[in-house]
XYZ file of C-alpha atoms in Angstrom:
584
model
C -131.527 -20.967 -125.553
C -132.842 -24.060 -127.521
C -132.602 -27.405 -125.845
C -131.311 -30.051 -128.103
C -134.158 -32.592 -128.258
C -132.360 -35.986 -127.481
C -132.620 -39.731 -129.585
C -136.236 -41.422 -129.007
C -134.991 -44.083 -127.369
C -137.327 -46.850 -129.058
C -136.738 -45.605 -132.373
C -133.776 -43.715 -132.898
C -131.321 -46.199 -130.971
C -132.535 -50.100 -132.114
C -132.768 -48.663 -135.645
C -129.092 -47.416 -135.200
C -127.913 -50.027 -133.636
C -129.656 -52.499 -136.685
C -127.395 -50.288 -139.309
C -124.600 -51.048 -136.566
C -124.986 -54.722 -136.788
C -125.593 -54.424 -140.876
C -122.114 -52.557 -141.211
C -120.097 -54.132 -138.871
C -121.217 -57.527 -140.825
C -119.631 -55.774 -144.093
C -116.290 -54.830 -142.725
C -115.822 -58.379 -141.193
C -116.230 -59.826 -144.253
C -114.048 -56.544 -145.822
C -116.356 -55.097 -147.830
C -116.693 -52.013 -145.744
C -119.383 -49.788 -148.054
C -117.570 -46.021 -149.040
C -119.064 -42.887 -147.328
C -120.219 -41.208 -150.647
C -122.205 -45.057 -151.707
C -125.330 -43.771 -150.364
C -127.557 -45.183 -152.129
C -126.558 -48.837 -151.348
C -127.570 -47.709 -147.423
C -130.645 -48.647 -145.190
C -132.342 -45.250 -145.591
C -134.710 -44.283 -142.024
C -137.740 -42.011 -142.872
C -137.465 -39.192 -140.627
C -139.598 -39.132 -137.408
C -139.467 -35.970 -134.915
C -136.466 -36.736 -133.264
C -134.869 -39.546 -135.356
C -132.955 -36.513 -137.413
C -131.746 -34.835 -134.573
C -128.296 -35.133 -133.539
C -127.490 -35.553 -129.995
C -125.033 -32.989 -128.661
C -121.603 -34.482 -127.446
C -121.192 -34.299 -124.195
C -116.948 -34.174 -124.482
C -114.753 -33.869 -121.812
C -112.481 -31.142 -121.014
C -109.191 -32.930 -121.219
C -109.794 -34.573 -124.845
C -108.080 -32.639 -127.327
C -110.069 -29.935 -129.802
C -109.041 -31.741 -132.630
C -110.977 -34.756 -131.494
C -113.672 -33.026 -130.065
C -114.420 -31.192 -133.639
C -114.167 -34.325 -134.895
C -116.929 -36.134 -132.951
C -118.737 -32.530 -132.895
C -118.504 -32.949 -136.909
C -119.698 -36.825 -136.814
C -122.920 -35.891 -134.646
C -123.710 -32.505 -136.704
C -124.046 -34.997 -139.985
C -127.618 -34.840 -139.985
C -130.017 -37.716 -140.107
C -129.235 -40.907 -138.257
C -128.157 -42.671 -141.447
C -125.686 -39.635 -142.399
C -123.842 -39.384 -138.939
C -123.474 -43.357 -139.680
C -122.003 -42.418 -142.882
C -119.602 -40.301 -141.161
C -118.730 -42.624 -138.284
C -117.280 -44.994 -141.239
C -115.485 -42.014 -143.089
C -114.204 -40.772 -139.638
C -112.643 -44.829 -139.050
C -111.603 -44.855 -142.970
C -109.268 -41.371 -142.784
C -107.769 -42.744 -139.413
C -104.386 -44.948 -139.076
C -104.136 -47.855 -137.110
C -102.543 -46.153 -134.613
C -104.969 -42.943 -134.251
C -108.035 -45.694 -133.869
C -105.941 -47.505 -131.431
C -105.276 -44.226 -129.139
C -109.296 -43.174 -129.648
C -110.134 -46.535 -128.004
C -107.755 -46.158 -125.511
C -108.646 -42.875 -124.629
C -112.629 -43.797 -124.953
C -112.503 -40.233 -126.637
C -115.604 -41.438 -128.714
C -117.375 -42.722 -125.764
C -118.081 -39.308 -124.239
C -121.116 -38.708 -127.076
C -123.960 -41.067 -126.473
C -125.486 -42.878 -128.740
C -125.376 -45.627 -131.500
C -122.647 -43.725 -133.078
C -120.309 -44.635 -130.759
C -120.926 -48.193 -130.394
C -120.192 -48.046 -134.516
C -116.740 -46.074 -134.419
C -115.743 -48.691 -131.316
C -116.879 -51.757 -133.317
C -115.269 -50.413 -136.426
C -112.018 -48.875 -135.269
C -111.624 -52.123 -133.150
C -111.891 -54.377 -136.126
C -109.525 -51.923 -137.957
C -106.496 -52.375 -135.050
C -107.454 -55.756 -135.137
C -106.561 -56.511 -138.647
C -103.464 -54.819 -138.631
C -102.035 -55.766 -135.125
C -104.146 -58.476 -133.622
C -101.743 -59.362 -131.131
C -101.691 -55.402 -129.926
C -105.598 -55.076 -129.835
C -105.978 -58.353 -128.011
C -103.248 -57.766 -125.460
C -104.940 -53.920 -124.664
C -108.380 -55.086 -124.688
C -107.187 -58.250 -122.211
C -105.533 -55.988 -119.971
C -108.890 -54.058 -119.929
C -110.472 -57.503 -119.160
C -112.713 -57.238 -122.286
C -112.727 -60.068 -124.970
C -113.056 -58.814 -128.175
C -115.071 -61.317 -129.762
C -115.279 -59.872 -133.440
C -111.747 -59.091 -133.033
C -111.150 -62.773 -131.703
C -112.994 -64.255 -134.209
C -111.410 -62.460 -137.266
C -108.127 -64.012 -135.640
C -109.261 -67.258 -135.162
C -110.155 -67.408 -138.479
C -107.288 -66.397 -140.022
C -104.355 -67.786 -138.150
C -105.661 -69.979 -135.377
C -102.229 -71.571 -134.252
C -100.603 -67.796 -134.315
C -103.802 -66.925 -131.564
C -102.763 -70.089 -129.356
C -98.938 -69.017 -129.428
C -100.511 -65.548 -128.151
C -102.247 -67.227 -125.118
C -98.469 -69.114 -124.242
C -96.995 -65.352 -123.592
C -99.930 -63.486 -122.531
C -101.314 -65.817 -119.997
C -104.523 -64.926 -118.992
C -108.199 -65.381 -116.849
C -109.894 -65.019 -120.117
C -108.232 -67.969 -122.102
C -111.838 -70.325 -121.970
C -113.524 -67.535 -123.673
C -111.196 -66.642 -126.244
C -110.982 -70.884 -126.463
C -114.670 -70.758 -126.618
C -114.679 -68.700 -129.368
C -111.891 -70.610 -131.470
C -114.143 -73.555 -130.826
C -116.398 -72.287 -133.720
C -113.408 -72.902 -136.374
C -111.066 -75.253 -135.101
C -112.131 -77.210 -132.493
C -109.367 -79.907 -132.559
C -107.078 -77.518 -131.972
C -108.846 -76.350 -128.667
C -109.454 -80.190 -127.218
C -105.596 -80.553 -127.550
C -104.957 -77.097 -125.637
C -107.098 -78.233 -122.929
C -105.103 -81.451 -122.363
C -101.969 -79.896 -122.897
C -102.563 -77.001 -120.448
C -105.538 -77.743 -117.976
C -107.070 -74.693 -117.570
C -105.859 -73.223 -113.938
C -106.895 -69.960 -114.272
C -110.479 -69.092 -113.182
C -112.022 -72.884 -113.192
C -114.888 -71.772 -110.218
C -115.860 -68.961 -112.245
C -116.318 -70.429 -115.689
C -118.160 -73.033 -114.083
C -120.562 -70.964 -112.677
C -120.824 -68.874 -116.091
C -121.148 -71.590 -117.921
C -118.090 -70.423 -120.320
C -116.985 -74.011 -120.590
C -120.351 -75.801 -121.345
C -120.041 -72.999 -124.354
C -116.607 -74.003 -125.417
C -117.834 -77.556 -125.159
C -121.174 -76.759 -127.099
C -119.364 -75.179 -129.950
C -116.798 -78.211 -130.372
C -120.394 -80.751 -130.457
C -122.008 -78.086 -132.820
C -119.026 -78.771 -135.364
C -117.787 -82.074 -135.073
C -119.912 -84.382 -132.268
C -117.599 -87.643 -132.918
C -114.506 -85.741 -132.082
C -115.549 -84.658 -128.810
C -117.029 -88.225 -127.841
C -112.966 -88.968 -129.287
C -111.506 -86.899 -127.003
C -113.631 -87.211 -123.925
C -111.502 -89.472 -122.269
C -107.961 -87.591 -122.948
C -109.571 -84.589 -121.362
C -108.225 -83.232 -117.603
C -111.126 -84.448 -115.080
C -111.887 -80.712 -114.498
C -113.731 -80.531 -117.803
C -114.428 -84.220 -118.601
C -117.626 -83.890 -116.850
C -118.667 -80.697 -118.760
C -117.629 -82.409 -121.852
C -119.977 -85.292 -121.004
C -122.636 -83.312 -120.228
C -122.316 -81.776 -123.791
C -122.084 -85.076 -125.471
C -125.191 -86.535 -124.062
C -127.120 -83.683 -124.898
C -126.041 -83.605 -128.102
C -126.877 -87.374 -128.430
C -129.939 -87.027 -126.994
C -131.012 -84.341 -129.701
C -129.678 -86.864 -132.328
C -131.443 -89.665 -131.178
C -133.433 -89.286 -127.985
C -134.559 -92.853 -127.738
C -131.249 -94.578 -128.122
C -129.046 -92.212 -125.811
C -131.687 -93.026 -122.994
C -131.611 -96.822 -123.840
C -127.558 -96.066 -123.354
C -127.728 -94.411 -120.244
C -130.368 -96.508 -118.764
C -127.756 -99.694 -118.783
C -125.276 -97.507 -117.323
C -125.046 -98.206 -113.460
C -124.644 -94.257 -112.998
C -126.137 -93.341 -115.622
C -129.468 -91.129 -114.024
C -126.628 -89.159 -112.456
C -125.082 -88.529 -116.129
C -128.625 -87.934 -117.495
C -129.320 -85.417 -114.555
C -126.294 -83.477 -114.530
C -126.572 -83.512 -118.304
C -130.378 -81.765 -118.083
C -129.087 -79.712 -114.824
C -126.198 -77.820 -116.971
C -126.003 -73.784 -117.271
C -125.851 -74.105 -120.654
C -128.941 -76.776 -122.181
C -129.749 -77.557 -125.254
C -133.483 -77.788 -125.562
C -134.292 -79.062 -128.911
C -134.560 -82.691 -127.597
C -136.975 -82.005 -124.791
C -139.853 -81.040 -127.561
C -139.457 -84.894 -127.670
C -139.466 -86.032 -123.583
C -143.533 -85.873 -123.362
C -143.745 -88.430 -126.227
C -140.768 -90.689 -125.279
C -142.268 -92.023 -121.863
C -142.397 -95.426 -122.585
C -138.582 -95.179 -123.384
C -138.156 -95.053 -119.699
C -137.743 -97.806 -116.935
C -140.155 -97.452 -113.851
C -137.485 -96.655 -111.938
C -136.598 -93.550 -113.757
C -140.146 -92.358 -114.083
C -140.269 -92.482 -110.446
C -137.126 -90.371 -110.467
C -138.303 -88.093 -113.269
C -141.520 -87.575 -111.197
C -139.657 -86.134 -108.648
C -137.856 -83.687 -110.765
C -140.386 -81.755 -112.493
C -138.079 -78.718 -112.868
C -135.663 -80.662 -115.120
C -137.033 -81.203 -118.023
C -140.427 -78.917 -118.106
C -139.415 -75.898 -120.676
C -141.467 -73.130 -122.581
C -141.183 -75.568 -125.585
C -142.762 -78.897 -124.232
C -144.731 -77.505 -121.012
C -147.716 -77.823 -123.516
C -147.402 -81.500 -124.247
C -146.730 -81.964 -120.904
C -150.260 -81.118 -119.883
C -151.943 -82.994 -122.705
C -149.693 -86.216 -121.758
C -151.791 -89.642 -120.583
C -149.659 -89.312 -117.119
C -151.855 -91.836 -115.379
C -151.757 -94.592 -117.900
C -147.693 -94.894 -117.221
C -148.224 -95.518 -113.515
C -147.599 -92.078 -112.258
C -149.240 -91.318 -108.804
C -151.812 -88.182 -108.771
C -149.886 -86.483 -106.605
C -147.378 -86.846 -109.008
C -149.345 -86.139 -112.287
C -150.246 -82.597 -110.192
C -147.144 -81.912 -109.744
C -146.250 -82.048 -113.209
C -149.379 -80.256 -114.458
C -148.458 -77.462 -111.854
C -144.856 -76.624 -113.466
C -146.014 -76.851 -116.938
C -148.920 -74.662 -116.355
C -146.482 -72.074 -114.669
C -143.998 -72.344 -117.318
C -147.013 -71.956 -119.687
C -148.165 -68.870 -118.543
C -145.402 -67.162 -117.692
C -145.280 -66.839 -121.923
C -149.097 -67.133 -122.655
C -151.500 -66.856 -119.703
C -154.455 -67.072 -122.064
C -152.687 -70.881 -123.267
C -152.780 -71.822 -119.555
C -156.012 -70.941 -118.953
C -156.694 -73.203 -122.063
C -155.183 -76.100 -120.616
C -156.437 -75.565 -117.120
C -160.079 -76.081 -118.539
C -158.863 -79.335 -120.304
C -157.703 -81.365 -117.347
C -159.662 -83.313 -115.247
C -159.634 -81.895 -111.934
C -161.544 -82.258 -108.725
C -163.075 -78.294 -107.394
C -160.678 -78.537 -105.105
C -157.772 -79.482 -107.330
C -158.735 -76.948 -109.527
C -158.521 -73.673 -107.271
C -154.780 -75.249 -105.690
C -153.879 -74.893 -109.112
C -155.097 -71.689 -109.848
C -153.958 -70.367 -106.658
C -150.880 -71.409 -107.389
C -150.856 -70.136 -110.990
C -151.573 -66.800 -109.705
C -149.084 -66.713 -106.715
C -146.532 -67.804 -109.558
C -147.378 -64.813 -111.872
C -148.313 -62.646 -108.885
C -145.261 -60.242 -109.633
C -145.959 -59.479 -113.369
C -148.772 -57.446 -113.613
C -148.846 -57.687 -117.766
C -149.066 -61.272 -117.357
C -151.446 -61.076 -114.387
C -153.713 -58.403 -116.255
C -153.527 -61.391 -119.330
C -154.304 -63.992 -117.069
C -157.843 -62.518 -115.210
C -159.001 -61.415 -119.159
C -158.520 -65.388 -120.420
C -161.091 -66.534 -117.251
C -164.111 -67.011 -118.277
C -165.648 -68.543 -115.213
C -166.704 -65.854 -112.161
C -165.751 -67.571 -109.945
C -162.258 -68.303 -111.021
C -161.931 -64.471 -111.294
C -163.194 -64.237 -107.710
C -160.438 -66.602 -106.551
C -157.640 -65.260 -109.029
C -158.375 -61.433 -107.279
C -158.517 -63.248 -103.351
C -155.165 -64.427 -104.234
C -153.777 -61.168 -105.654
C -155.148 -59.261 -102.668
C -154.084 -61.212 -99.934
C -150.940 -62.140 -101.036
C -149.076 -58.228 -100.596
C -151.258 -57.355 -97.683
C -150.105 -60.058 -95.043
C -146.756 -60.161 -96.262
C -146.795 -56.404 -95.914
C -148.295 -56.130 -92.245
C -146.208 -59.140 -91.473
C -143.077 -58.835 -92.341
C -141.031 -56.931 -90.115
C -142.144 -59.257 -87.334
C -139.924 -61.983 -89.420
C -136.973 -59.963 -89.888
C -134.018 -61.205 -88.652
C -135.922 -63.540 -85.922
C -135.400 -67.166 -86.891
C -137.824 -68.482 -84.144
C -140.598 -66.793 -85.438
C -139.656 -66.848 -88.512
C -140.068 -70.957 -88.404
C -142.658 -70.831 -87.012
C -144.760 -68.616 -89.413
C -143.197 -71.531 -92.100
C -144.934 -73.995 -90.125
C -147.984 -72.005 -89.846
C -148.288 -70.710 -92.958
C -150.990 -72.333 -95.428
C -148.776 -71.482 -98.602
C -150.021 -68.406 -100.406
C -147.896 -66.150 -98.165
C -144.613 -68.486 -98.353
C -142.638 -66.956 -101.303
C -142.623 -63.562 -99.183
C -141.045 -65.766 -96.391
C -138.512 -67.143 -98.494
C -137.847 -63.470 -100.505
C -137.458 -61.878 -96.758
C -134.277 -64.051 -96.056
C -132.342 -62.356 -98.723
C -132.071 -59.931 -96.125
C -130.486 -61.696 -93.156
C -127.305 -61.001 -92.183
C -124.865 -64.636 -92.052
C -125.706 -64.936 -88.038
C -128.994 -64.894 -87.932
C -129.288 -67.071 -91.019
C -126.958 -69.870 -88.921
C -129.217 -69.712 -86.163
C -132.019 -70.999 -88.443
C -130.380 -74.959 -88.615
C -130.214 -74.531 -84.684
C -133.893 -72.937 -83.993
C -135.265 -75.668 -86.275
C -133.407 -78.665 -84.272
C -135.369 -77.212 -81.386
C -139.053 -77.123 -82.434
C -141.480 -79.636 -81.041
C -141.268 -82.720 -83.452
C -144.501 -81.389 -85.456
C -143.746 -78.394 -86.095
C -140.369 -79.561 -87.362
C -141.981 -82.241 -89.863
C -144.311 -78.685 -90.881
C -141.249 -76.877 -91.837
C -139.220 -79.476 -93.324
C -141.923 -80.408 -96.003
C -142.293 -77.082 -96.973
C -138.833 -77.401 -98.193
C -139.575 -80.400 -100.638
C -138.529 -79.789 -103.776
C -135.374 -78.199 -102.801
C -134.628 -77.398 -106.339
C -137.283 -74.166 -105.860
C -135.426 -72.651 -103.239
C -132.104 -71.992 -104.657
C -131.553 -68.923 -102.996
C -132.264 -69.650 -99.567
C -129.434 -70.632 -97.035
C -127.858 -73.591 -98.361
C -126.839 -75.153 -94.626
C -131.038 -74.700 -93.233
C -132.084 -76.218 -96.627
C -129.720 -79.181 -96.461
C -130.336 -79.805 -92.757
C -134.719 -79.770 -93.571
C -133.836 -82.571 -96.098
C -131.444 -84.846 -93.741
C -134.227 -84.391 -91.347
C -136.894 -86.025 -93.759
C -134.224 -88.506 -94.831
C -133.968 -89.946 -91.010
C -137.518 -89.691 -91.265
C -137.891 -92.103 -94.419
C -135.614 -94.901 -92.865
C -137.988 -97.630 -92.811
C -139.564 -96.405 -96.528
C -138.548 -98.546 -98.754
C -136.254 -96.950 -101.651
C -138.881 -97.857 -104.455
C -141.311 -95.956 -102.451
C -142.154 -92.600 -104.743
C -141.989 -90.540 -101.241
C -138.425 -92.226 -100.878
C -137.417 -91.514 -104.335
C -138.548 -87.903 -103.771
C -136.148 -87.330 -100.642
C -133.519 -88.922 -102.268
C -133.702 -86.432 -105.294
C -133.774 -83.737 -102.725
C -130.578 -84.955 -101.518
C -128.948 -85.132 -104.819
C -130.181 -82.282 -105.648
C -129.106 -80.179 -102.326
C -125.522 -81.921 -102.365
C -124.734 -81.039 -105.898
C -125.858 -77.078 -105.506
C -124.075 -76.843 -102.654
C -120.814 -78.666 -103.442
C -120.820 -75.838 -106.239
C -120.430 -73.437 -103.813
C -119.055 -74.756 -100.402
C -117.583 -77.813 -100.960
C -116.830 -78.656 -97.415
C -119.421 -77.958 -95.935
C -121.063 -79.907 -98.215
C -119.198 -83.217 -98.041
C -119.667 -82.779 -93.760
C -123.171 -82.792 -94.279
C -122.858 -85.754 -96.501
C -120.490 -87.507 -94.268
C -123.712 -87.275 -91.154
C -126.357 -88.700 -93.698
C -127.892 -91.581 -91.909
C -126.267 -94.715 -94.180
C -128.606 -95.091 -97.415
C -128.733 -95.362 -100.515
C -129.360 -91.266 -100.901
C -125.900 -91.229 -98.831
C -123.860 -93.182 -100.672
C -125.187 -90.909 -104.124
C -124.710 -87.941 -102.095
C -120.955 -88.305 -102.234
C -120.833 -90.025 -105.511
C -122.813 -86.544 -106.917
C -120.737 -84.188 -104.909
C -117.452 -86.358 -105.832
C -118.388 -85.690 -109.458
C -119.243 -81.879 -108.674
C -115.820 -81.221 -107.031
C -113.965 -82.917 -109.330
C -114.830 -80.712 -111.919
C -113.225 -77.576 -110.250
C -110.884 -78.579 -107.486
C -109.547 -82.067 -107.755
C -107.012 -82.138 -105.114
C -109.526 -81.247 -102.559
C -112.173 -83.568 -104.069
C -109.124 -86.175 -103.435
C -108.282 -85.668 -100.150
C -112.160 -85.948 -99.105
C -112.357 -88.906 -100.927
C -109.133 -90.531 -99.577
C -110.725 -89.741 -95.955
C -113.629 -91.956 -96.301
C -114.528 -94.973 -95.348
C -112.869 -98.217 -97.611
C -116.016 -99.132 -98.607
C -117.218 -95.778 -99.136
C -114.084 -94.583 -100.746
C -113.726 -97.730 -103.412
C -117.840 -96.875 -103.975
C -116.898 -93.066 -105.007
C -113.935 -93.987 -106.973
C -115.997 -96.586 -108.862
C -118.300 -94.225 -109.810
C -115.594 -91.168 -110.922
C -113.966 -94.425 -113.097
C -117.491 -94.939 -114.855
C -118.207 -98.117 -113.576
């Protein structure tokens, strides 16, 4: 018995699905090409397996009629022909056939490109003729449609917001996302006239609504900045956030001149860069643009490497004159380390390139390399890139001591961290740094009451061991995934510790990120517990943002809750937050 040989999965399926895209493309715009035009067709040269059909593997309970249908469809021959035959297969079907195929997923059962085509066809087909019946199925099915959507959109937007009134729906940003693209007035007034109440959290964690906001900028800029302040406060920020992008990609220099007269506006700039959705195009222009900046934001900016390094600048990052605009070398190596990182993680060889460039001390030199290779430790392509762009032995001799030790004393170590927050902490405050990823990674296995016996087993470790651990969690922004309550209670700890820095000092201005930073990611997903921890700050400056940023945060998602916390703050306190919510 012969074995059928099945698709090569490099060639056989991307060059189908490329045909897939090409036809789909036709029938959207309605020109869907005849089965018997062959000669208009992409044609593949046959490979070994490319003109071998794969057979269907079709369920018992689908009917024989369907199954010689899809038997017929993957017996066509060559890749192109069983395309061919997908489209005649959609052509000779009604509207309601195609619509009972999808339902039934009869076409799913045989694998391939094939059946991504008929789907994608048959879809657009229903679509055409009964819109309102495709949409409502494939909603039910919680799938958007987004050819289908679009095609609607397009056509009859006002008929595809009458929809939305009597199908409500968790899906109603993304289909409004998508009807961004064509008419975006008509979505601004939709979200004013019905605030979105239907899966806020979620979309804000997706980023759904930074999309929806990004395609209204893309089309029309000045009618967003029209309608900013009409919005509901659970998307004005995202709006915002949109618009100064935007503005910053028209005119970089001017939008920071704006923002820097703006009493909150760092706040606006950061939550602007921290979005899930970024535009980047503007940041090709940061390295260049320093002088555009007061000192007081450079200090700030210095402390936030992570916010504005990206694969497009990290290169004129490194070749930047930090030192002549009054950056600290501790803070120019800071820099230099996250560009480098970024660097490499897309061209090792380029990083290697810079890394000879700088002007480095022997000792600065192999931190950074250390570091470089702890960074790309887990990628061996990039690491096997990385060891053939040194040139120097005894780089290479470091670069290997790094790669070596790193798995073998995280390996013999490990299980003596599990689940033991007391030695766990104090491994942290041991630890000399190259093993300290692996520390971090081996929380994501701790159940929730050992990880709420960290906060506790830190308050009791002698005073220098605590300062130990608590600066290894700097730069909160790197440790995202560690427990949010131990992370926020290492930076309160430094904060009490910084009382009598003053707030110009860069060390200060690095806490006081930290805190922003922590409140903010945490207010996204714990809210209360958030706003507690705020609430014990020691009274600060960093305070006082603290609830601003997490006021802002909340807002954006849960605005009754944001007001009762605000309402049970201190008058002072309160009038400060509501100031800042009001823009002033």
């Amino acid at each position: 018995m012969n074995t059928p040989q099945p698709y090569s999965p490099r060639f056989a399926w991307h060059s189908g699905l490329l045909i897939v895209t090409t036809i789909v493309g036709w029938w959207f715009a309605g020109f869907a090409p005849k089965p018997d035009g062959g000669r208009d067709q992409p044609v593949l040269q046959a490979t070994r397996t490319s003109n071998r059909s794969a057979r269907p593997r079709l369920e018992s309970g689908t009917p024989a009629e369907v199954r010689q249908k899809v038997k017929t469809v993957m017996a066509a021959g060559s890749q192109r022909d069983r395309m061919l035959a997908v489209m005649g297969l959609v052509e000779s079907m009604d509207v309601e056939e195609l619509a009972q195929w999808i339902k039934a997923g009869w076409f799913e059962t045989a694998a391939g490109p094939e059946a991504v085509l008929f789907n994608k066809l048959a879809a657009l087909k229903w679509a055409r003729a009964d819109p309102e019946g495709q949409l409502e199925w494939s909603l039910s099915n919680n799938i958007v449609p987004t050819g289908a959507v679009r095609l609607w959109a397009t056509r009859d937007p006002e008929s595809l917001v009458e929809f939305l009134d009597k199908h409500p729906t968790n899906q109603e940003n993304a289909i409004l996302t998508i009807l961004a693209e064509s008419d975006p007035e008509l979505v601004l007034n939709r979200l004013i006239e019905k605030p979105s109440d239907t899966s806020v959290v979620s979309n804000f964690f997706t980023g759904s609504m930074y999309q929806l906001f990004a395609n209204v900028a893309r089309l029309d800029p000045e009618l967003l900045d029209e309608y900013l302040n009409k919005l509901p406060k659970s998307n004005r920020g995202i709006g915002e956030s949109i618009s100064i992008q935007t503005k910053l990609n028209q005119s970089f220099s001017e939008e920071i001149a704006r923002l820097q007269a703006q009493p909150d506006g760092w706040s606006r700039f950061y939550d602007a860069l921290s979005t899930p959705y970024l535009q980047t195009d503007f940041l090709r222009e940061f390295p260049s643009c320093l002088t555009t900046f007061s000192k007081e934001w450079m200090q700030k900016l210095a402390a936030q490497p992570s916010l504005y390094i990206r694969e497009n600048n990290a290169q004129q990052w490194l070749e930047a004159d930090l030192e002549s605009l009054n950056f600290t070398r501790e803070q120019v190596g800071d820099i230099q380390k996250s560009s480098l990182q970024i660097l490499a993680s897309d061209d090792p060889a380029a990083a290697i390139a810079s890394l000879n460039r700088l002007h480095l001390s022997v000792a600065e030199r192999a931190e950074m390399l250390t570091e470089l290779t702890s960074y790309l430790a887990k990628d061996r392509n990039a690491m096997t890139r990385l060891k053939a762009a040194i040139d120097s032995p005894d780089d290479l001799e470091l670069v290997n001591q790094a790669i070596d030790e790193k798995p073998e004393s995280w390996e013999s170590k490990s299980s003596r961290w599990t689940q033991q927050p007391e030695s766990w902490l104090e491994a942290v405050a041991e630890n000399s740094g190259s093993n300290f990823s692996f520390l971090l990674d081996n929380l994501k296995y701790w159940d929730s009451t050992h990880l709420a016996q960290l906060s506790s087993q830190f308050e009791a470790l002698p005073e220098e061991e605590k300062l130990k651990v608590a600066e290894k969690f700097s730069d909160v922004w790197k440790y995202g995934n560690s427990d949010p309550a131990f992370l926020s209670t290492c930076t309160a700890y430094r904060l009490e510790r910084g009382q009598d820095i003053s707030p110009d000092d860069p060390e200060m201005q690095k806490i006081s990120s930290d805190v922003s930073f922590q409140v903010k990611t945490w207010g996204q997903v714990d809210p209360i517990a958030a706003s507690r921890w705020a609430d014990d700050l020691p009274e600060c400056q960093a305070k006082t943002t603290a609830r601003k940023d997490l006021a802002r945060i909340w807002m954006t998602y849960d605005p009754d809750a944001a007001n009762q916390w605000i309402n049970s703050l201190p008058s002072e306190a309160r009038a400060e937050v509501r100031a800042a919510l009001a823009g002033n």
